[in-house]
PDB file of C-alpha atoms in Angstrom:
ATOM      1  CA  MET A1016      99.256 102.291 159.022  1.00  0.00           C
ATOM      2  CA  ARG A1017      98.746  99.772 156.188  1.00  0.00           C
ATOM      3  CA  VAL A1018      97.985 102.626 153.778  1.00  0.00           C
ATOM      4  CA  ARG A1019     101.232 104.371 154.694  1.00  0.00           C
ATOM      5  CA  ALA A1020     103.191 101.166 154.094  1.00  0.00           C
ATOM      6  CA  MET A1021     101.621 100.756 150.684  1.00  0.00           C
ATOM      7  CA  LEU A1022     102.424 104.344 149.795  1.00  0.00           C
ATOM      8  CA  ALA A1023     106.029 103.815 150.890  1.00  0.00           C
ATOM      9  CA  VAL A1024     106.372 100.713 148.758  1.00  0.00           C
ATOM     10  CA  GLY A1025     104.913 102.592 145.793  1.00  0.00           C
ATOM     11  CA  SER A1026     107.445 105.388 146.259  1.00  0.00           C
ATOM     12  CA  ILE A1027     110.307 102.897 146.318  1.00  0.00           C
ATOM     13  CA  VAL A1028     109.102 101.212 143.105  1.00  0.00           C
ATOM     14  CA  ALA A1029     108.804 104.576 141.361  1.00  0.00           C
ATOM     15  CA  ALA A1030     112.285 105.573 142.492  1.00  0.00           C
ATOM     16  CA  LEU A1031     113.722 102.294 141.212  1.00  0.00           C
ATOM     17  CA  ALA A1032     112.068 102.858 137.837  1.00  0.00           C
ATOM     18  CA  VAL A1033     113.675 106.294 137.542  1.00  0.00           C
ATOM     19  CA  LEU A1034     117.047 104.882 138.619  1.00  0.00           C
ATOM     20  CA  LEU A1035     116.895 102.065 136.058  1.00  0.00           C
ATOM     21  CA  ALA A1036     115.966 104.505 133.328  1.00  0.00           C
ATOM     22  CA  GLY A1037     118.960 106.638 134.211  1.00  0.00           C
ATOM     23  CA  CYS A1038     121.238 103.596 134.110  1.00  0.00           C
ATOM     24  CA  GLY A1039     120.351 102.796 130.520  1.00  0.00           C
ATOM     25  CA  ALA A1040     117.465 100.339 130.898  1.00  0.00           C
ATOM     26  CA  LYS A1041     115.641 100.236 127.543  1.00  0.00           C
ATOM     27  CA  GLU A1042     112.306  99.156 126.212  1.00  0.00           C
ATOM     28  CA  PRO A1043     112.403  95.934 124.148  1.00  0.00           C
ATOM     29  CA  ALA A1044     113.162  96.622 120.471  1.00  0.00           C
ATOM     30  CA  PRO A1045     110.039  96.520 118.296  1.00  0.00           C
ATOM     31  CA  GLN A1046     109.702  93.491 116.056  1.00  0.00           C
ATOM     32  CA  ALA A1047     110.217  94.078 112.334  1.00  0.00           C
ATOM     33  CA  ASP A1048     107.102  93.974 110.197  1.00  0.00           C
ATOM     34  CA  PRO A1049     106.677  91.081 107.751  1.00  0.00           C
ATOM     35  CA  LEU A1050     107.484  91.799 104.112  1.00  0.00           C
ATOM     36  CA  ARG A1051     105.899  90.787 100.822  1.00  0.00           C
ATOM     37  CA  ILE A1052     108.533  90.345  98.140  1.00  0.00           C
ATOM     38  CA  SER A1053     108.321  89.076  94.563  1.00  0.00           C
ATOM     39  CA  CYS A1054     111.392  87.845  92.687  1.00  0.00           C
ATOM     40  CA  VAL A1055     111.340  88.136  88.887  1.00  0.00           C
ATOM     41  CA  GLY A1056     114.022  86.333  86.919  1.00  0.00           C
ATOM     42  CA  ASP A1057     115.319  83.433  84.880  1.00  0.00           C
ATOM     43  CA  SER A1058     116.780  80.041  85.825  1.00  0.00           C
ATOM     44  CA  ILE A1059     119.174  81.630  88.339  1.00  0.00           C
ATOM     45  CA  THR A1060     116.195  82.939  90.291  1.00  0.00           C
ATOM     46  CA  TYR A1061     114.232  79.738  89.735  1.00  0.00           C
ATOM     47  CA  GLY A1062     117.077  77.700  91.235  1.00  0.00           C
ATOM     48  CA  PHE A1063     117.931  75.497  88.250  1.00  0.00           C
ATOM     49  CA  GLY A1064     120.468  72.741  88.904  1.00  0.00           C
ATOM     50  CA  LEU A1065     120.206  72.726  92.689  1.00  0.00           C
ATOM     51  CA  ALA A1066     119.808  69.393  94.462  1.00  0.00           C
ATOM     52  CA  ASP A1067     117.143  70.873  96.748  1.00  0.00           C
ATOM     53  CA  ARG A1068     115.728  74.008  95.126  1.00  0.00           C
ATOM     54  CA  ALA A1069     113.222  74.604  97.939  1.00  0.00           C
ATOM     55  CA  GLU A1070     116.016  74.801 100.507  1.00  0.00           C
ATOM     56  CA  GLU A1071     119.090  76.011  98.564  1.00  0.00           C
ATOM     57  CA  CYS A1072     117.737  78.627  96.138  1.00  0.00           C
ATOM     58  CA  TRP A1073     118.683  82.197  97.086  1.00  0.00           C
ATOM     59  CA  VAL A1074     114.986  83.156  97.081  1.00  0.00           C
ATOM     60  CA  SER A1075     114.234  80.522  99.730  1.00  0.00           C
ATOM     61  CA  LEU A1076     117.250  81.551 101.797  1.00  0.00           C
ATOM     62  CA  VAL A1077     116.142  85.196 101.795  1.00  0.00           C
ATOM     63  CA  ALA A1078     112.659  84.138 102.885  1.00  0.00           C
ATOM     64  CA  ASP A1079     114.120  82.209 105.830  1.00  0.00           C
ATOM     65  CA  ALA A1080     115.955  85.338 107.026  1.00  0.00           C
ATOM     66  CA  LEU A1081     112.908  87.634 107.041  1.00  0.00           C
ATOM     67  CA  PRO A1082     110.519  88.344 109.928  1.00  0.00           C
ATOM     68  CA  GLU A1083     107.843  85.786 110.675  1.00  0.00           C
ATOM     69  CA  GLY A1084     104.832  86.144 108.408  1.00  0.00           C
ATOM     70  CA  SER A1085     106.831  87.435 105.425  1.00  0.00           C
ATOM     71  CA  ARG A1086     106.113  86.123 101.931  1.00  0.00           C
ATOM     72  CA  VAL A1087     108.736  85.783  99.203  1.00  0.00           C
ATOM     73  CA  ALA A1088     107.357  84.557  95.869  1.00  0.00           C
ATOM     74  CA  ASN A1089     109.620  83.064  93.197  1.00  0.00           C
ATOM     75  CA  PHE A1090     108.633  84.100  89.680  1.00  0.00           C
ATOM     76  CA  GLY A1091     111.830  82.857  88.060  1.00  0.00           C
ATOM     77  CA  VAL A1092     111.435  81.046  84.730  1.00  0.00           C
ATOM     78  CA  SER A1093     114.254  79.026  83.195  1.00  0.00           C
ATOM     79  CA  GLY A1094     115.349  80.395  79.831  1.00  0.00           C
ATOM     80  CA  ALA A1095     113.492  83.694  80.217  1.00  0.00           C
ATOM     81  CA  CYS A1096     114.814  86.924  78.742  1.00  0.00           C
ATOM     82  CA  VAL A1097     113.784  90.580  78.867  1.00  0.00           C
ATOM     83  CA  ARG A1098     113.549  91.426  75.198  1.00  0.00           C
ATOM     84  CA  ALA A1099     110.068  91.181  73.747  1.00  0.00           C
ATOM     85  CA  ASP A1100     111.586  89.883  70.491  1.00  0.00           C
ATOM     86  CA  GLY A1101     113.832  87.383  72.286  1.00  0.00           C
ATOM     87  CA  HIS A1102     113.620  83.599  72.230  1.00  0.00           C
ATOM     88  CA  TYR A1103     111.551  83.374  75.453  1.00  0.00           C
ATOM     89  CA  PRO A1104     110.314  86.709  76.872  1.00  0.00           C
ATOM     90  CA  TRP A1105     109.581  86.534  80.588  1.00  0.00           C
ATOM     91  CA  GLU A1106     106.472  88.666  80.053  1.00  0.00           C
ATOM     92  CA  GLU A1107     104.919  85.871  77.959  1.00  0.00           C
ATOM     93  CA  THR A1108     105.244  83.181  80.640  1.00  0.00           C
ATOM     94  CA  LEU A1109     102.530  81.843  82.928  1.00  0.00           C
ATOM     95  CA  ARG A1110     104.518  82.978  85.971  1.00  0.00           C
ATOM     96  CA  ALA A1111     104.419  86.535  84.644  1.00  0.00           C
ATOM     97  CA  VAL A1112     100.637  86.351  84.381  1.00  0.00           C
ATOM     98  CA  GLU A1113     100.516  85.237  88.021  1.00  0.00           C
ATOM     99  CA  PHE A1114     102.981  87.965  89.044  1.00  0.00           C
ATOM    100  CA  TRP A1115     100.772  90.765  87.776  1.00  0.00           C
ATOM    101  CA  GLU A1116      97.949  89.531  90.047  1.00  0.00           C
ATOM    102  CA  VAL A1117     100.083  89.812  93.205  1.00  0.00           C
ATOM    103  CA  GLU A1118     100.608  92.864  95.393  1.00  0.00           C
ATOM    104  CA  GLU A1119     103.874  93.337  97.279  1.00  0.00           C
ATOM    105  CA  GLU A1120     106.146  95.972  98.838  1.00  0.00           C
ATOM    106  CA  ILE A1121     109.333  94.997  97.006  1.00  0.00           C
ATOM    107  CA  VAL A1122     110.099  93.447  93.619  1.00  0.00           C
ATOM    108  CA  ILE A1123     113.561  92.045  92.942  1.00  0.00           C
ATOM    109  CA  VAL A1124     114.378  91.760  89.231  1.00  0.00           C
ATOM    110  CA  MET A1125     117.252  89.701  87.796  1.00  0.00           C
ATOM    111  CA  LEU A1126     117.141  89.224  84.037  1.00  0.00           C
ATOM    112  CA  GLY A1127     119.713  89.628  81.293  1.00  0.00           C
ATOM    113  CA  THR A1128     121.827  86.470  81.273  1.00  0.00           C
ATOM    114  CA  ASN A1129     119.777  84.847  78.520  1.00  0.00           C
ATOM    115  CA  ASP A1130     119.601  88.109  76.597  1.00  0.00           C
ATOM    116  CA  VAL A1131     123.377  88.446  76.253  1.00  0.00           C
ATOM    117  CA  CYS A1132     123.625  84.784  75.223  1.00  0.00           C
ATOM    118  CA  ASP A1133     121.205  85.378  72.337  1.00  0.00           C
ATOM    119  CA  ALA A1134     122.777  85.706  68.881  1.00  0.00           C
ATOM    120  CA  ALA A1135     120.325  88.536  68.163  1.00  0.00           C
ATOM    121  CA  TRP A1136     121.600  90.580  71.139  1.00  0.00           C
ATOM    122  CA  SER A1137     120.931  94.319  71.023  1.00  0.00           C
ATOM    123  CA  ALA A1138     121.969  96.519  73.949  1.00  0.00           C
ATOM    124  CA  GLU A1139     119.580  99.253  72.840  1.00  0.00           C
ATOM    125  CA  VAL A1140     116.548  96.980  72.673  1.00  0.00           C
ATOM    126  CA  PHE A1141     117.537  95.299  75.939  1.00  0.00           C
ATOM    127  CA  GLU A1142     117.692  98.606  77.789  1.00  0.00           C
ATOM    128  CA  ARG A1143     114.400  99.805  76.314  1.00  0.00           C
ATOM    129  CA  ASP A1144     112.499  96.636  77.197  1.00  0.00           C
ATOM    130  CA  TYR A1145     114.062  96.374  80.665  1.00  0.00           C
ATOM    131  CA  ARG A1146     113.098  99.965  81.411  1.00  0.00           C
ATOM    132  CA  GLU A1147     109.536  99.318  80.265  1.00  0.00           C
ATOM    133  CA  LEU A1148     109.321  96.262  82.530  1.00  0.00           C
ATOM    134  CA  VAL A1149     110.581  98.184  85.565  1.00  0.00           C
ATOM    135  CA  GLU A1150     108.197 101.065  84.929  1.00  0.00           C
ATOM    136  CA  LYS A1151     105.311  98.623  84.597  1.00  0.00           C
ATOM    137  CA  ILE A1152     106.295  96.998  87.909  1.00  0.00           C
ATOM    138  CA  ARG A1153     106.447 100.362  89.660  1.00  0.00           C
ATOM    139  CA  ALA A1154     102.912 101.069  88.429  1.00  0.00           C
ATOM    140  CA  LYS A1155     101.514  97.998  90.197  1.00  0.00           C
ATOM    141  CA  PRO A1156      99.091  98.556  93.111  1.00  0.00           C
ATOM    142  CA  GLY A1157     101.067  99.815  96.076  1.00  0.00           C
ATOM    143  CA  ALA A1158     103.889 101.127  93.859  1.00  0.00           C
ATOM    144  CA  PRO A1159     106.415  98.502  94.979  1.00  0.00           C
ATOM    145  CA  GLN A1160     110.048  99.367  95.465  1.00  0.00           C
ATOM    146  CA  VAL A1161     112.287  97.794  92.817  1.00  0.00           C
ATOM    147  CA  ILE A1162     115.699  96.234  93.354  1.00  0.00           C
ATOM    148  CA  VAL A1163     117.676  95.601  90.162  1.00  0.00           C
ATOM    149  CA  MET A1164     120.118  92.702  90.310  1.00  0.00           C
ATOM    150  CA  LEU A1165     123.143  92.838  88.013  1.00  0.00           C
ATOM    151  CA  PRO A1166     123.421  89.187  86.872  1.00  0.00           C
ATOM    152  CA  PRO A1167     126.253  86.948  88.057  1.00  0.00           C
ATOM    153  CA  ALA A1168     129.384  86.477  85.993  1.00  0.00           C
ATOM    154  CA  ILE A1169     129.127  83.977  83.123  1.00  0.00           C
ATOM    155  CA  HIS A1170     132.097  81.700  83.669  1.00  0.00           C
ATOM    156  CA  ALA A1171     130.992  79.334  80.911  1.00  0.00           C
ATOM    157  CA  SER A1172     131.582  81.909  78.156  1.00  0.00           C
ATOM    158  CA  SER A1173     134.084  84.745  78.202  1.00  0.00           C
ATOM    159  CA  GLU A1174     132.359  86.284  75.169  1.00  0.00           C
ATOM    160  CA  ALA A1175     128.933  86.350  76.840  1.00  0.00           C
ATOM    161  CA  ASP A1176     130.450  87.617  80.087  1.00  0.00           C
ATOM    162  CA  ALA A1177     132.188  90.473  78.259  1.00  0.00           C
ATOM    163  CA  ARG A1178     128.870  91.408  76.648  1.00  0.00           C
ATOM    164  CA  LEU A1179     127.227  91.298  80.053  1.00  0.00           C
ATOM    165  CA  ALA A1180     129.912  93.450  81.693  1.00  0.00           C
ATOM    166  CA  ASP A1181     130.466  95.954  78.885  1.00  0.00           C
ATOM    167  CA  GLU A1182     126.955  96.410  77.498  1.00  0.00           C
ATOM    168  CA  ALA A1183     124.186  94.909  79.620  1.00  0.00           C
ATOM    169  CA  ILE A1184     125.350  96.059  83.049  1.00  0.00           C
ATOM    170  CA  PRO A1185     125.799  99.733  82.059  1.00  0.00           C
ATOM    171  CA  ALA A1186     122.281  99.569  80.579  1.00  0.00           C
ATOM    172  CA  LEU A1187     120.927  98.080  83.828  1.00  0.00           C
ATOM    173  CA  GLU A1188     122.635 100.793  85.851  1.00  0.00           C
ATOM    174  CA  ARG A1189     120.961 103.459  83.721  1.00  0.00           C
ATOM    175  CA  VAL A1190     117.575 101.771  84.111  1.00  0.00           C
ATOM    176  CA  ALA A1191     118.009 101.583  87.890  1.00  0.00           C
ATOM    177  CA  GLN A1192     119.085 105.207  88.118  1.00  0.00           C
ATOM    178  CA  HIS A1193     116.109 106.327  86.041  1.00  0.00           C
ATOM    179  CA  ALA A1194     113.715 104.358  88.262  1.00  0.00           C
ATOM    180  CA  GLY A1195     115.348 105.275  91.564  1.00  0.00           C
ATOM    181  CA  ALA A1196     115.944 101.568  92.166  1.00  0.00           C
ATOM    182  CA  CYS A1197     118.568  99.948  94.328  1.00  0.00           C
ATOM    183  CA  ILE A1198     121.233  97.797  92.679  1.00  0.00           C
ATOM    184  CA  VAL A1199     122.751  94.514  93.839  1.00  0.00           C
ATOM    185  CA  ASP A1200     125.965  93.867  91.913  1.00  0.00           C
ATOM    186  CA  LEU A1201     126.184  90.111  91.618  1.00  0.00           C
ATOM    187  CA  HIS A1202     128.608  90.336  88.719  1.00  0.00           C
ATOM    188  CA  ALA A1203     131.302  91.874  90.892  1.00  0.00           C
ATOM    189  CA  LEU A1204     130.415  89.492  93.716  1.00  0.00           C
ATOM    190  CA  THR A1205     130.832  86.350  91.609  1.00  0.00           C
ATOM    191  CA  ALA A1206     133.529  87.317  89.097  1.00  0.00           C
ATOM    192  CA  ASP A1207     136.349  85.760  91.117  1.00  0.00           C
ATOM    193  CA  HIS A1208     134.411  82.715  92.294  1.00  0.00           C
ATOM    194  CA  PRO A1209     134.079  80.134  89.515  1.00  0.00           C
ATOM    195  CA  GLU A1210     133.758  77.504  92.254  1.00  0.00           C
ATOM    196  CA  TRP A1211     130.272  78.868  92.943  1.00  0.00           C
ATOM    197  CA  PHE A1212     129.119  77.536  89.532  1.00  0.00           C
ATOM    198  CA  ASP A1213     129.146  73.833  88.732  1.00  0.00           C
ATOM    199  CA  ASP A1214     128.372  74.468  85.056  1.00  0.00           C
ATOM    200  CA  GLY A1215     129.867  77.950  84.754  1.00  0.00           C
ATOM    201  CA  LEU A1216     126.427  79.541  84.490  1.00  0.00           C
ATOM    202  CA  HIS A1217     124.053  78.502  87.292  1.00  0.00           C
ATOM    203  CA  PRO A1218     125.118  79.184  90.896  1.00  0.00           C
ATOM    204  CA  ASN A1219     125.425  76.095  93.081  1.00  0.00           C
ATOM    205  CA  ALA A1220     124.353  75.965  96.738  1.00  0.00           C
ATOM    206  CA  GLU A1221     127.396  77.969  97.854  1.00  0.00           C
ATOM    207  CA  GLY A1222     126.801  80.563  95.154  1.00  0.00           C
ATOM    208  CA  ASN A1223     123.133  80.860  96.082  1.00  0.00           C
ATOM    209  CA  ALA A1224     124.082  81.423  99.717  1.00  0.00           C
ATOM    210  CA  ALA A1225     126.379  84.279  98.671  1.00  0.00           C
ATOM    211  CA  ILE A1226     123.637  85.808  96.523  1.00  0.00           C
ATOM    212  CA  ALA A1227     121.136  85.538  99.389  1.00  0.00           C
ATOM    213  CA  ALA A1228     123.535  87.343 101.736  1.00  0.00           C
ATOM    214  CA  ALA A1229     123.903  90.193  99.223  1.00  0.00           C
ATOM    215  CA  VAL A1230     120.137  90.470  98.829  1.00  0.00           C
ATOM    216  CA  GLU A1231     119.596  90.486 102.586  1.00  0.00           C
ATOM    217  CA  GLU A1232     122.085  93.354 102.917  1.00  0.00           C
ATOM    218  CA  ALA A1233     120.274  95.269 100.162  1.00  0.00           C
ATOM    219  CA  LEU A1234     116.946  94.781 101.919  1.00  0.00           C
ATOM    220  CA  ARG A1235     118.428  96.295 105.081  1.00  0.00           C
ATOM    221  CA  SER A1236     120.025  99.281 103.339  1.00  0.00           C
ATOM    222  CA  CYS A1237     117.558 100.001 100.516  1.00  0.00           C
ATOM    223  CA  ARG A1238     114.187  99.842 102.247  1.00  0.00           C
ATOM    224  CA  ARG A1239     112.352 103.131 102.161  1.00  0.00           C
ATOM    225  CA  ASP A1240     111.903 103.197 105.924  1.00  0.00           C
ATOM    226  CA  ALA A1241     115.506 102.196 106.690  1.00  0.00           C
TER     227      ALA A1241
END
């Protein structure tokens, strides 16, 4: 008699499971895997001018939004440029040396602001050296995915901003297309928001929050497994 009762209870449980499945009951969504991301850039990536760089920099904000266990490394260097013949090539910095020793899934690159502000600006040389940097990054162990950031608008200088918009950004778009890289257009995002820049060049906390939101959206839409 006890065996029959147990069998009956088992049948009821099985029937309920089928019923719940038919009514739309779902398995819990799998947790996203942690990411390893490196951010290459200049003072805008470094977080220059922020009252609390560790908390307000867009790199830190992106890290806070990622799954637990993710690592986002900041390789931004104030004053850095792309051009090998520029005043301060990023490739010659200590942070660059450290970057080449790291393995990651994604590399976010944002350089060019200091290049267009250089009196020796050359769009041709800029594009060549930027392309070489991206190709070198893609050849790292694990062949990381590259995201190219079009630098924010330069509100401090209309001349430099015009050079950025008319010469540097088209070059960056060609580099990204050649590499199959995603693009985050911060120039368009920030062009109408001078209030996001206390000095007209470096994004303040509000500007960094806007940049972080754009990067987070790119990470959702550009990931290879998305």
